[in-house]
Amino acid sequence: MTDSRIPTARLGDGGPEVGVQGLGCMGMSFAYGPTDTDASRATLERALELGVTLYDTADAYGAGENERFLAPFFRAHRDEVVVATKFALSIPPDDPARRIVRNDAPYVREAVEASLRRLDLDVIDLYYMHRRDVNVPIEETVGVMAELVREGKVKHLGLSEVTGGELRAAQAVHPIAAVQSEWSLFSRDIEAGVVPAARELGVALVPYSPLGRGFLTGSFADAEQDLTDDDFRRQQPRFTGANAAANAALLAPVRSVAEAHGATLGQIALAWVQQRARVHGLPVVPIPGTRKPARVAENTAATGIVLTQDELSLLEPIAQKVAGDRYADMTFTSAGRE
């Protein structure tokens, strides 16, 4: 596979043009065990060389540490990158392991100012509502976000883990450039309501965890046995015990397709997600996360793999057979409200 810059896609009707694959940066500071700062910095630079221009973070990743870590890279390449961050997961000072979902106007304004300071930016390119607070009408939250656009603090708006109905209500207030949700060979619940709404409204899909948090790459088979104690995947139902064993067996067809292409399992999983753009008729820009330069090169190479109809048919049944939910508590996901 050639080492060349990836194609581009536009996020929403009036959104930014970005590389057709982005980079999820959470793991560089948070959630996936020990990190190597130098390797993470090299990964950011390598991604940019390959045409990755959408970089995804959030204020909740490491309680702001991920935004701080990324700030020097963003400053050095400000005209080349699209910076995406998120608000909504408030961290109580007396309980740093807890998250409280807040979408109220005072919190949105407090959060954007804090993110701008940590990122050392004058404006955020793409600002997401990270999770939905059902006690606050989404029209109110998006109304405040729209004010941030008018004030020049934010360029484009995004939503994460919203239902199709919530997306329509939000779009009626202000154009939404992108909806972020989990979408992979293992997680396809958004295809019922969210994807059709996004296609109808001209909104791009930004799939997070397109590699099933690494499980689809075959890099681990049981989180409790294979991952460090501080890795949050040990708390996700589908990666432990009998669920993990059952799900590991589902990788057989992925392995078969990978062998036919001379590719890795991860590349086939990413190619499948990238091909959702053609299948569903809307822009799709997945944001696989990695902390290794070689892995980001592997991931971007997947944009050049085209799966045949027979291969797509072979992979089609996988999601229906997955054991365990993607989170222990699904109430904060769009699937928990559809």
mmCIF file of C-alpha atoms in Angstrom:
data_model
loop_
_atom_site.group_PDB
_atom_site.id
_atom_site.type_symbol
_atom_site.label_atom_id
_atom_site.label_comp_id
_atom_site.label_asym_id
_atom_site.label_seq_id
_atom_site.Cartn_x
_atom_site.Cartn_y
_atom_site.Cartn_z
ATOM 1 C CA MET A 1 0.000 0.000 0.000
ATOM 2 C CA THR A 2 1.326 3.445 -0.899
ATOM 3 C CA ASP A 3 2.315 5.992 1.738
ATOM 4 C CA SER A 4 0.388 9.001 0.410
ATOM 5 C CA ARG A 5 -1.973 11.667 1.730
ATOM 6 C CA ILE A 6 -5.515 10.541 2.265
ATOM 7 C CA PRO A 7 -8.550 12.001 0.432
ATOM 8 C CA THR A 8 -10.743 14.664 2.033
ATOM 9 C CA ALA A 9 -14.401 15.046 2.964
ATOM 10 C CA ARG A 10 -16.529 17.960 4.129
ATOM 11 C CA LEU A 11 -18.158 17.946 7.553
ATOM 12 C CA GLY A 12 -21.718 19.077 6.940
ATOM 13 C CA ASP A 13 -22.996 21.398 4.240
ATOM 14 C CA GLY A 14 -20.980 24.382 5.471
ATOM 15 C CA GLY A 15 -18.417 22.675 7.650
ATOM 16 C CA PRO A 16 -14.658 22.323 7.258
ATOM 17 C CA GLU A 17 -12.968 20.060 4.723
ATOM 18 C CA VAL A 18 -10.837 17.475 6.501
ATOM 19 C CA GLY A 19 -8.907 14.315 5.796
ATOM 20 C CA VAL A 20 -11.345 11.433 5.352
ATOM 21 C CA GLN A 21 -9.861 9.878 8.488
ATOM 22 C CA GLY A 22 -9.203 11.834 11.684
ATOM 23 C CA LEU A 23 -7.270 11.054 14.848
ATOM 24 C CA GLY A 24 -8.769 10.358 18.248
ATOM 25 C CA CYS A 25 -6.333 11.763 20.804
ATOM 26 C CA MET A 26 -7.894 10.652 24.102
ATOM 27 C CA GLY A 27 -5.509 7.756 24.672
ATOM 28 C CA MET A 28 -2.486 10.040 24.577
ATOM 29 C CA SER A 29 -3.393 11.266 28.051
ATOM 30 C CA PHE A 30 -6.173 9.106 29.425
ATOM 31 C CA ALA A 31 -8.031 5.790 29.691
ATOM 32 C CA TYR A 32 -5.790 3.294 27.872
ATOM 33 C CA GLY A 33 -3.011 2.711 30.362
ATOM 34 C CA PRO A 34 0.584 4.048 30.365
ATOM 35 C CA THR A 35 1.478 6.611 27.699
ATOM 36 C CA ASP A 36 4.686 7.619 25.934
ATOM 37 C CA THR A 37 4.657 11.376 25.438
ATOM 38 C CA ASP A 38 7.389 11.427 22.788
ATOM 39 C CA ALA A 39 5.695 8.679 20.773
ATOM 40 C CA SER A 40 2.375 10.506 20.984
ATOM 41 C CA ARG A 41 3.936 13.736 19.710
ATOM 42 C CA ALA A 42 5.552 11.831 16.841
ATOM 43 C CA THR A 43 2.159 10.266 16.077
ATOM 44 C CA LEU A 44 0.539 13.699 15.762
ATOM 45 C CA GLU A 45 3.214 14.841 13.307
ATOM 46 C CA ARG A 46 3.058 11.615 11.287
ATOM 47 C CA ALA A 47 -0.718 11.850 11.040
ATOM 48 C CA LEU A 48 -0.472 15.357 9.616
ATOM 49 C CA GLU A 49 2.095 14.206 7.048
ATOM 50 C CA LEU A 50 -0.399 11.577 5.876
ATOM 51 C CA GLY A 51 -3.247 14.075 5.461
ATOM 52 C CA VAL A 52 -5.018 13.651 8.796
ATOM 53 C CA THR A 53 -6.317 17.122 9.673
ATOM 54 C CA LEU A 54 -9.171 16.475 12.154
ATOM 55 C CA TYR A 55 -7.850 16.033 15.707
ATOM 56 C CA ASP A 56 -10.364 15.046 18.365
ATOM 57 C CA THR A 57 -10.152 15.702 22.118
ATOM 58 C CA ALA A 58 -12.477 16.689 24.987
ATOM 59 C CA ASP A 59 -12.278 18.632 28.227
ATOM 60 C CA ALA A 60 -13.031 15.440 30.183
ATOM 61 C CA TYR A 61 -10.045 13.509 28.836
ATOM 62 C CA GLY A 62 -7.687 13.499 31.787
ATOM 63 C CA ALA A 63 -9.579 16.436 33.337
ATOM 64 C CA GLY A 64 -8.206 18.815 30.704
ATOM 65 C CA GLU A 65 -4.758 17.220 30.404
ATOM 66 C CA ASN A 66 -5.370 16.010 26.860
ATOM 67 C CA GLU A 67 -6.233 19.516 25.669
ATOM 68 C CA ARG A 68 -3.086 20.869 27.353
ATOM 69 C CA PHE A 69 -0.941 18.162 25.808
ATOM 70 C CA LEU A 70 -2.240 18.898 22.306
ATOM 71 C CA ALA A 71 -1.939 22.689 22.554
ATOM 72 C CA PRO A 72 1.693 23.008 21.329
ATOM 73 C CA PHE A 73 0.979 20.838 18.285
ATOM 74 C CA PHE A 74 -2.110 22.866 17.421
ATOM 75 C CA ARG A 75 -0.238 26.146 17.788
ATOM 76 C CA ALA A 76 2.579 24.925 15.550
ATOM 77 C CA HIS A 77 0.153 23.825 12.823
ATOM 78 C CA ARG A 78 -2.824 26.128 13.388
ATOM 79 C CA ASP A 79 -3.581 26.701 9.701
ATOM 80 C CA GLU A 80 -3.302 23.001 8.838
ATOM 81 C CA VAL A 81 -5.487 21.357 11.476
ATOM 82 C CA VAL A 82 -9.145 21.284 12.482
ATOM 83 C CA VAL A 83 -9.414 21.215 16.268
ATOM 84 C CA ALA A 84 -12.415 19.387 17.732
ATOM 85 C CA THR A 85 -13.158 19.333 21.440
ATOM 86 C CA LYS A 86 -16.213 18.708 23.599
ATOM 87 C CA PHE A 87 -18.084 19.795 26.722
ATOM 88 C CA ALA A 88 -20.757 18.228 28.954
ATOM 89 C CA LEU A 89 -18.952 15.834 31.312
ATOM 90 C CA SER A 90 -18.401 17.860 34.464
ATOM 91 C CA ILE A 91 -15.876 16.445 36.958
ATOM 92 C CA PRO A 92 -16.637 17.165 40.638
ATOM 93 C CA PRO A 93 -13.472 18.433 42.412
ATOM 94 C CA ASP A 94 -14.092 16.092 45.374
ATOM 95 C CA ASP A 95 -14.644 13.012 43.186
ATOM 96 C CA PRO A 96 -12.400 13.054 40.077
ATOM 97 C CA ALA A 97 -13.562 9.611 38.955
ATOM 98 C CA ARG A 98 -17.174 10.798 38.631
ATOM 99 C CA ARG A 99 -18.794 12.470 35.616
ATOM 100 C CA ILE A 100 -21.930 14.648 35.752
ATOM 101 C CA VAL A 101 -23.624 15.451 32.445
ATOM 102 C CA ARG A 102 -24.388 19.152 32.128
ATOM 103 C CA ASN A 103 -25.854 20.972 29.130
ATOM 104 C CA ASP A 104 -27.062 24.149 30.882
ATOM 105 C CA ALA A 105 -26.075 27.536 29.479
ATOM 106 C CA PRO A 106 -23.796 28.696 32.338
ATOM 107 C CA TYR A 107 -21.835 25.461 32.173
ATOM 108 C CA VAL A 108 -21.473 25.590 28.374
ATOM 109 C CA ARG A 109 -19.990 29.088 28.633
ATOM 110 C CA GLU A 110 -17.704 28.096 31.497
ATOM 111 C CA ALA A 111 -16.539 25.019 29.579
ATOM 112 C CA VAL A 112 -15.718 26.786 26.319
ATOM 113 C CA GLU A 113 -13.628 29.428 28.081
ATOM 114 C CA ALA A 114 -11.705 26.734 29.955
ATOM 115 C CA SER A 115 -11.062 24.752 26.767
ATOM 116 C CA LEU A 116 -9.866 27.851 24.917
ATOM 117 C CA ARG A 117 -7.396 28.533 27.726
ATOM 118 C CA ARG A 118 -6.073 24.980 27.844
ATOM 119 C CA LEU A 119 -5.807 24.746 24.060
ATOM 120 C CA ASP A 120 -4.282 28.238 23.895
ATOM 121 C CA LEU A 121 -6.567 29.107 20.969
ATOM 122 C CA ASP A 122 -8.753 32.059 20.057
ATOM 123 C CA VAL A 123 -11.392 29.846 18.420
ATOM 124 C CA ILE A 124 -12.374 26.168 18.430
ATOM 125 C CA ASP A 125 -13.013 24.773 14.948
ATOM 126 C CA LEU A 126 -15.582 22.119 15.926
ATOM 127 C CA TYR A 127 -17.296 22.186 19.331
ATOM 128 C CA TYR A 128 -19.287 19.133 20.380
ATOM 129 C CA MET A 129 -21.877 18.517 23.032
ATOM 130 C CA HIS A 130 -20.264 15.356 24.426
ATOM 131 C CA ARG A 131 -23.313 13.791 26.072
ATOM 132 C CA ARG A 132 -26.983 14.686 26.340
ATOM 133 C CA ASP A 133 -28.523 16.010 29.544
ATOM 134 C CA VAL A 134 -32.172 15.054 29.092
ATOM 135 C CA ASN A 135 -33.204 17.593 31.737
ATOM 136 C CA VAL A 136 -32.199 20.473 29.446
ATOM 137 C CA PRO A 137 -34.026 20.920 26.117
ATOM 138 C CA ILE A 138 -31.534 20.362 23.338
ATOM 139 C CA GLU A 139 -32.793 23.537 21.658
ATOM 140 C CA GLU A 140 -31.563 25.526 24.666
ATOM 141 C CA THR A 141 -28.118 23.949 24.619
ATOM 142 C CA VAL A 142 -27.661 24.376 20.884
ATOM 143 C CA GLY A 143 -28.953 27.929 21.207
ATOM 144 C CA VAL A 144 -26.100 28.744 23.581
ATOM 145 C CA MET A 145 -23.631 26.952 21.306
ATOM 146 C CA ALA A 146 -24.933 29.062 18.414
ATOM 147 C CA GLU A 147 -24.203 32.186 20.446
ATOM 148 C CA LEU A 148 -20.599 31.004 20.760
ATOM 149 C CA VAL A 149 -20.414 30.853 16.967
ATOM 150 C CA ARG A 150 -21.759 34.391 16.651
ATOM 151 C CA GLU A 151 -19.249 35.567 19.254
ATOM 152 C CA GLY A 152 -16.360 34.053 17.291
ATOM 153 C CA LYS A 153 -15.350 31.521 19.954
ATOM 154 C CA VAL A 154 -16.459 28.507 17.930
ATOM 155 C CA LYS A 155 -16.626 27.960 14.157
ATOM 156 C CA HIS A 156 -18.807 24.841 13.773
ATOM 157 C CA LEU A 157 -21.087 22.777 16.000
ATOM 158 C CA GLY A 158 -21.203 19.051 16.632
ATOM 159 C CA LEU A 159 -23.189 16.639 18.765
ATOM 160 C CA SER A 160 -22.182 13.305 20.262
ATOM 161 C CA GLU A 161 -24.434 10.345 21.078
ATOM 162 C CA VAL A 162 -27.707 12.019 20.101
ATOM 163 C CA THR A 163 -30.778 10.337 18.647
ATOM 164 C CA GLY A 164 -32.153 11.078 15.196
ATOM 165 C CA GLY A 165 -34.936 13.156 16.749
ATOM 166 C CA GLU A 166 -32.501 15.145 18.870
ATOM 167 C CA LEU A 167 -30.370 15.838 15.803
ATOM 168 C CA ARG A 168 -33.388 17.175 13.917
ATOM 169 C CA ALA A 169 -34.346 19.414 16.845
ATOM 170 C CA ALA A 170 -30.798 20.746 17.069
ATOM 171 C CA GLN A 171 -30.517 21.373 13.332
ATOM 172 C CA ALA A 172 -33.652 23.509 13.498
ATOM 173 C CA VAL A 173 -31.766 25.883 15.824
ATOM 174 C CA HIS A 174 -28.340 26.003 14.120
ATOM 175 C CA PRO A 175 -26.543 23.993 11.412
ATOM 176 C CA ILE A 176 -24.786 20.930 12.823
ATOM 177 C CA ALA A 177 -21.592 19.940 11.013
ATOM 178 C CA ALA A 178 -21.047 16.499 12.530
ATOM 179 C CA VAL A 179 -22.501 13.854 14.792
ATOM 180 C CA GLN A 180 -20.073 11.670 16.689
ATOM 181 C CA SER A 181 -21.032 8.198 17.837
ATOM 182 C CA GLU A 182 -19.567 4.739 18.140
ATOM 183 C CA TRP A 183 -19.798 2.950 14.782
ATOM 184 C CA SER A 184 -17.910 -0.199 13.879
ATOM 185 C CA LEU A 185 -18.302 -3.826 12.856
ATOM 186 C CA PHE A 186 -19.294 -4.414 16.505
ATOM 187 C CA SER A 187 -21.529 -1.342 17.052
ATOM 188 C CA ARG A 188 -24.193 -0.467 14.491
ATOM 189 C CA ASP A 189 -27.141 0.794 16.550
ATOM 190 C CA ILE A 190 -26.931 4.305 15.040
ATOM 191 C CA GLU A 191 -27.926 2.963 11.627
ATOM 192 C CA ALA A 192 -31.578 2.748 12.727
ATOM 193 C CA GLY A 193 -32.248 6.433 13.417
ATOM 194 C CA VAL A 194 -29.164 8.616 13.594
ATOM 195 C CA VAL A 195 -27.635 7.804 10.217
ATOM 196 C CA PRO A 196 -30.873 8.388 8.229
ATOM 197 C CA ALA A 197 -31.400 11.713 10.016
ATOM 198 C CA ALA A 198 -27.821 12.805 9.329
ATOM 199 C CA ARG A 199 -28.129 11.895 5.652
ATOM 200 C CA GLU A 200 -31.420 13.800 5.385
ATOM 201 C CA LEU A 201 -29.976 16.912 7.061
ATOM 202 C CA GLY A 202 -26.568 16.938 5.354
ATOM 203 C CA VAL A 203 -24.657 16.192 8.558
ATOM 204 C CA ALA A 204 -21.421 14.194 8.584
ATOM 205 C CA LEU A 205 -20.859 11.149 10.789
ATOM 206 C CA VAL A 206 -17.660 10.999 12.838
ATOM 207 C CA PRO A 207 -17.402 7.438 14.181
ATOM 208 C CA TYR A 208 -15.410 7.020 17.361
ATOM 209 C CA SER A 209 -13.970 3.632 18.374
ATOM 210 C CA PRO A 210 -14.134 2.344 14.765
ATOM 211 C CA LEU A 211 -11.670 -0.366 15.839
ATOM 212 C CA GLY A 212 -13.886 -1.519 18.696
ATOM 213 C CA ARG A 213 -11.461 0.061 21.197
ATOM 214 C CA GLY A 214 -8.723 -2.130 19.766
ATOM 215 C CA PHE A 215 -10.596 -5.421 20.052
ATOM 216 C CA LEU A 216 -11.182 -5.566 16.286
ATOM 217 C CA THR A 217 -7.430 -5.398 15.683
ATOM 218 C CA GLY A 218 -6.888 -8.591 17.667
ATOM 219 C CA SER A 219 -4.502 -6.731 20.001
ATOM 220 C CA PHE A 220 -6.215 -8.154 23.087
ATOM 221 C CA ALA A 221 -8.702 -10.946 23.699
ATOM 222 C CA ASP A 222 -9.791 -10.385 27.312
ATOM 223 C CA ALA A 223 -9.427 -6.983 28.971
ATOM 224 C CA GLU A 224 -9.101 -8.357 32.498
ATOM 225 C CA GLN A 225 -6.268 -10.676 31.505
ATOM 226 C CA ASP A 226 -4.494 -8.644 28.827
ATOM 227 C CA LEU A 227 -4.747 -4.979 29.895
ATOM 228 C CA THR A 228 -3.356 -2.941 32.769
ATOM 229 C CA ASP A 229 -5.451 -2.175 35.847
ATOM 230 C CA ASP A 230 -5.897 1.494 34.838
ATOM 231 C CA ASP A 231 -7.317 0.648 31.392
ATOM 232 C CA PHE A 232 -11.013 1.532 31.322
ATOM 233 C CA ARG A 233 -11.795 -1.243 28.819
ATOM 234 C CA ARG A 234 -11.699 -3.609 31.799
ATOM 235 C CA GLN A 235 -15.048 -2.060 32.790
ATOM 236 C CA GLN A 236 -16.773 -2.589 29.431
ATOM 237 C CA PRO A 237 -19.016 -5.655 29.280
ATOM 238 C CA ARG A 238 -18.068 -6.936 25.839
ATOM 239 C CA PHE A 239 -14.354 -7.186 26.590
ATOM 240 C CA THR A 240 -14.344 -9.447 29.648
ATOM 241 C CA GLY A 241 -15.195 -13.018 30.606
ATOM 242 C CA ALA A 242 -17.523 -15.096 28.473
ATOM 243 C CA ASN A 243 -18.456 -12.052 26.371
ATOM 244 C CA ALA A 244 -14.834 -11.505 25.374
ATOM 245 C CA ALA A 245 -14.393 -15.149 24.394
ATOM 246 C CA ALA A 246 -17.568 -15.095 22.290
ATOM 247 C CA ASN A 247 -16.604 -11.836 20.601
ATOM 248 C CA ALA A 248 -13.061 -12.981 19.833
ATOM 249 C CA ALA A 249 -14.570 -15.791 17.764
ATOM 250 C CA LEU A 250 -16.401 -13.186 15.652
ATOM 251 C CA LEU A 251 -13.084 -11.963 14.247
ATOM 252 C CA ALA A 252 -12.737 -15.029 12.006
ATOM 253 C CA PRO A 253 -14.392 -13.455 8.922
ATOM 254 C CA VAL A 254 -12.439 -10.216 9.478
ATOM 255 C CA ARG A 255 -9.250 -12.269 9.494
ATOM 256 C CA SER A 256 -10.295 -14.028 6.295
ATOM 257 C CA VAL A 257 -10.942 -10.749 4.452
ATOM 258 C CA ALA A 258 -7.685 -9.298 5.781
ATOM 259 C CA GLU A 259 -5.711 -12.227 4.390
ATOM 260 C CA ALA A 260 -7.320 -11.748 0.968
ATOM 261 C CA HIS A 261 -6.179 -8.095 0.909
ATOM 262 C CA GLY A 262 -2.780 -8.621 2.506
ATOM 263 C CA ALA A 263 -4.018 -6.260 5.218
ATOM 264 C CA THR A 264 -4.344 -6.225 8.995
ATOM 265 C CA LEU A 265 -7.581 -6.880 10.868
ATOM 266 C CA GLY A 266 -7.666 -3.232 11.887
ATOM 267 C CA GLN A 267 -7.381 -2.058 8.299
ATOM 268 C CA ILE A 268 -10.371 -4.166 7.283
ATOM 269 C CA ALA A 269 -12.403 -2.848 10.223
ATOM 270 C CA LEU A 270 -11.540 0.721 9.204
ATOM 271 C CA ALA A 271 -12.194 0.071 5.511
ATOM 272 C CA TRP A 272 -15.656 -1.193 6.468
ATOM 273 C CA VAL A 273 -16.384 2.022 8.390
ATOM 274 C CA GLN A 274 -14.986 4.236 5.614
ATOM 275 C CA GLN A 275 -17.201 2.409 3.123
ATOM 276 C CA ARG A 276 -20.314 3.338 5.136
ATOM 277 C CA ALA A 277 -20.094 6.684 3.322
ATOM 278 C CA ARG A 278 -20.893 4.969 0.053
ATOM 279 C CA VAL A 279 -23.419 2.571 1.575
ATOM 280 C CA HIS A 280 -25.437 5.263 3.361
ATOM 281 C CA GLY A 281 -24.760 8.293 1.180
ATOM 282 C CA LEU A 282 -23.212 10.727 3.663
ATOM 283 C CA PRO A 283 -19.731 11.902 4.709
ATOM 284 C CA VAL A 284 -18.065 9.526 7.179
ATOM 285 C CA VAL A 285 -14.813 10.523 8.917
ATOM 286 C CA PRO A 286 -13.774 7.961 11.549
ATOM 287 C CA ILE A 287 -11.346 8.968 14.295
ATOM 288 C CA PRO A 288 -9.352 5.879 15.292
ATOM 289 C CA GLY A 289 -7.098 6.539 18.236
ATOM 290 C CA THR A 290 -3.448 5.564 18.403
ATOM 291 C CA ARG A 291 -0.237 6.637 20.101
ATOM 292 C CA LYS A 292 2.186 5.106 17.597
ATOM 293 C CA PRO A 293 3.403 6.638 14.297
ATOM 294 C CA ALA A 294 3.508 3.234 12.586
ATOM 295 C CA ARG A 295 -0.082 2.546 13.593
ATOM 296 C CA VAL A 296 -1.381 5.838 12.201
ATOM 297 C CA ALA A 297 0.289 4.978 8.886
ATOM 298 C CA GLU A 298 -1.404 1.581 8.982
ATOM 299 C CA ASN A 299 -4.763 3.163 9.769
ATOM 300 C CA THR A 300 -4.652 5.781 7.028
ATOM 301 C CA ALA A 301 -3.651 3.119 4.481
ATOM 302 C CA ALA A 302 -7.063 1.565 5.099
ATOM 303 C CA THR A 303 -8.676 4.472 3.208
ATOM 304 C CA GLY A 304 -7.369 2.847 0.016
ATOM 305 C CA ILE A 305 -8.988 -0.545 0.634
ATOM 306 C CA VAL A 306 -12.280 -1.215 -1.145
ATOM 307 C CA LEU A 307 -14.221 -4.236 0.071
ATOM 308 C CA THR A 308 -16.195 -6.280 -2.442
ATOM 309 C CA GLN A 309 -19.897 -6.983 -2.058
ATOM 310 C CA ASP A 310 -19.105 -10.584 -1.146
ATOM 311 C CA GLU A 311 -16.718 -9.371 1.565
ATOM 312 C CA LEU A 312 -19.267 -6.906 2.909
ATOM 313 C CA SER A 313 -21.830 -9.718 3.022
ATOM 314 C CA LEU A 314 -19.379 -11.880 4.964
ATOM 315 C CA LEU A 315 -18.898 -9.117 7.545
ATOM 316 C CA GLU A 316 -22.573 -8.099 7.712
ATOM 317 C CA PRO A 317 -23.772 -10.528 10.459
ATOM 318 C CA ILE A 318 -21.023 -9.721 12.984
ATOM 319 C CA ALA A 319 -22.712 -6.879 14.881
ATOM 320 C CA GLN A 320 -25.871 -8.874 15.571
ATOM 321 C CA LYS A 321 -23.807 -11.579 17.275
ATOM 322 C CA VAL A 322 -21.784 -9.344 19.596
ATOM 323 C CA ALA A 323 -22.119 -10.262 23.277
ATOM 324 C CA GLY A 324 -22.415 -7.416 25.780
ATOM 325 C CA ASP A 325 -23.256 -3.713 25.512
ATOM 326 C CA ARG A 326 -20.662 -1.145 24.517
ATOM 327 C CA TYR A 327 -20.973 0.511 27.941
ATOM 328 C CA ALA A 328 -22.009 -0.839 31.326
ATOM 329 C CA ASP A 329 -24.520 2.035 31.456
ATOM 330 C CA MET A 330 -26.126 2.686 28.084
ATOM 331 C CA THR A 331 -28.401 5.503 29.299
ATOM 332 C CA PHE A 332 -25.877 8.116 28.138
ATOM 333 C CA THR A 333 -25.856 6.799 24.549
ATOM 334 C CA SER A 334 -28.244 7.481 21.708
ATOM 335 C CA ALA A 335 -29.199 3.783 21.693
ATOM 336 C CA GLY A 336 -30.354 4.125 25.287
ATOM 337 C CA ARG A 337 -32.919 6.760 24.223
ATOM 338 C CA GLU A 338 -34.007 5.675 20.733
#
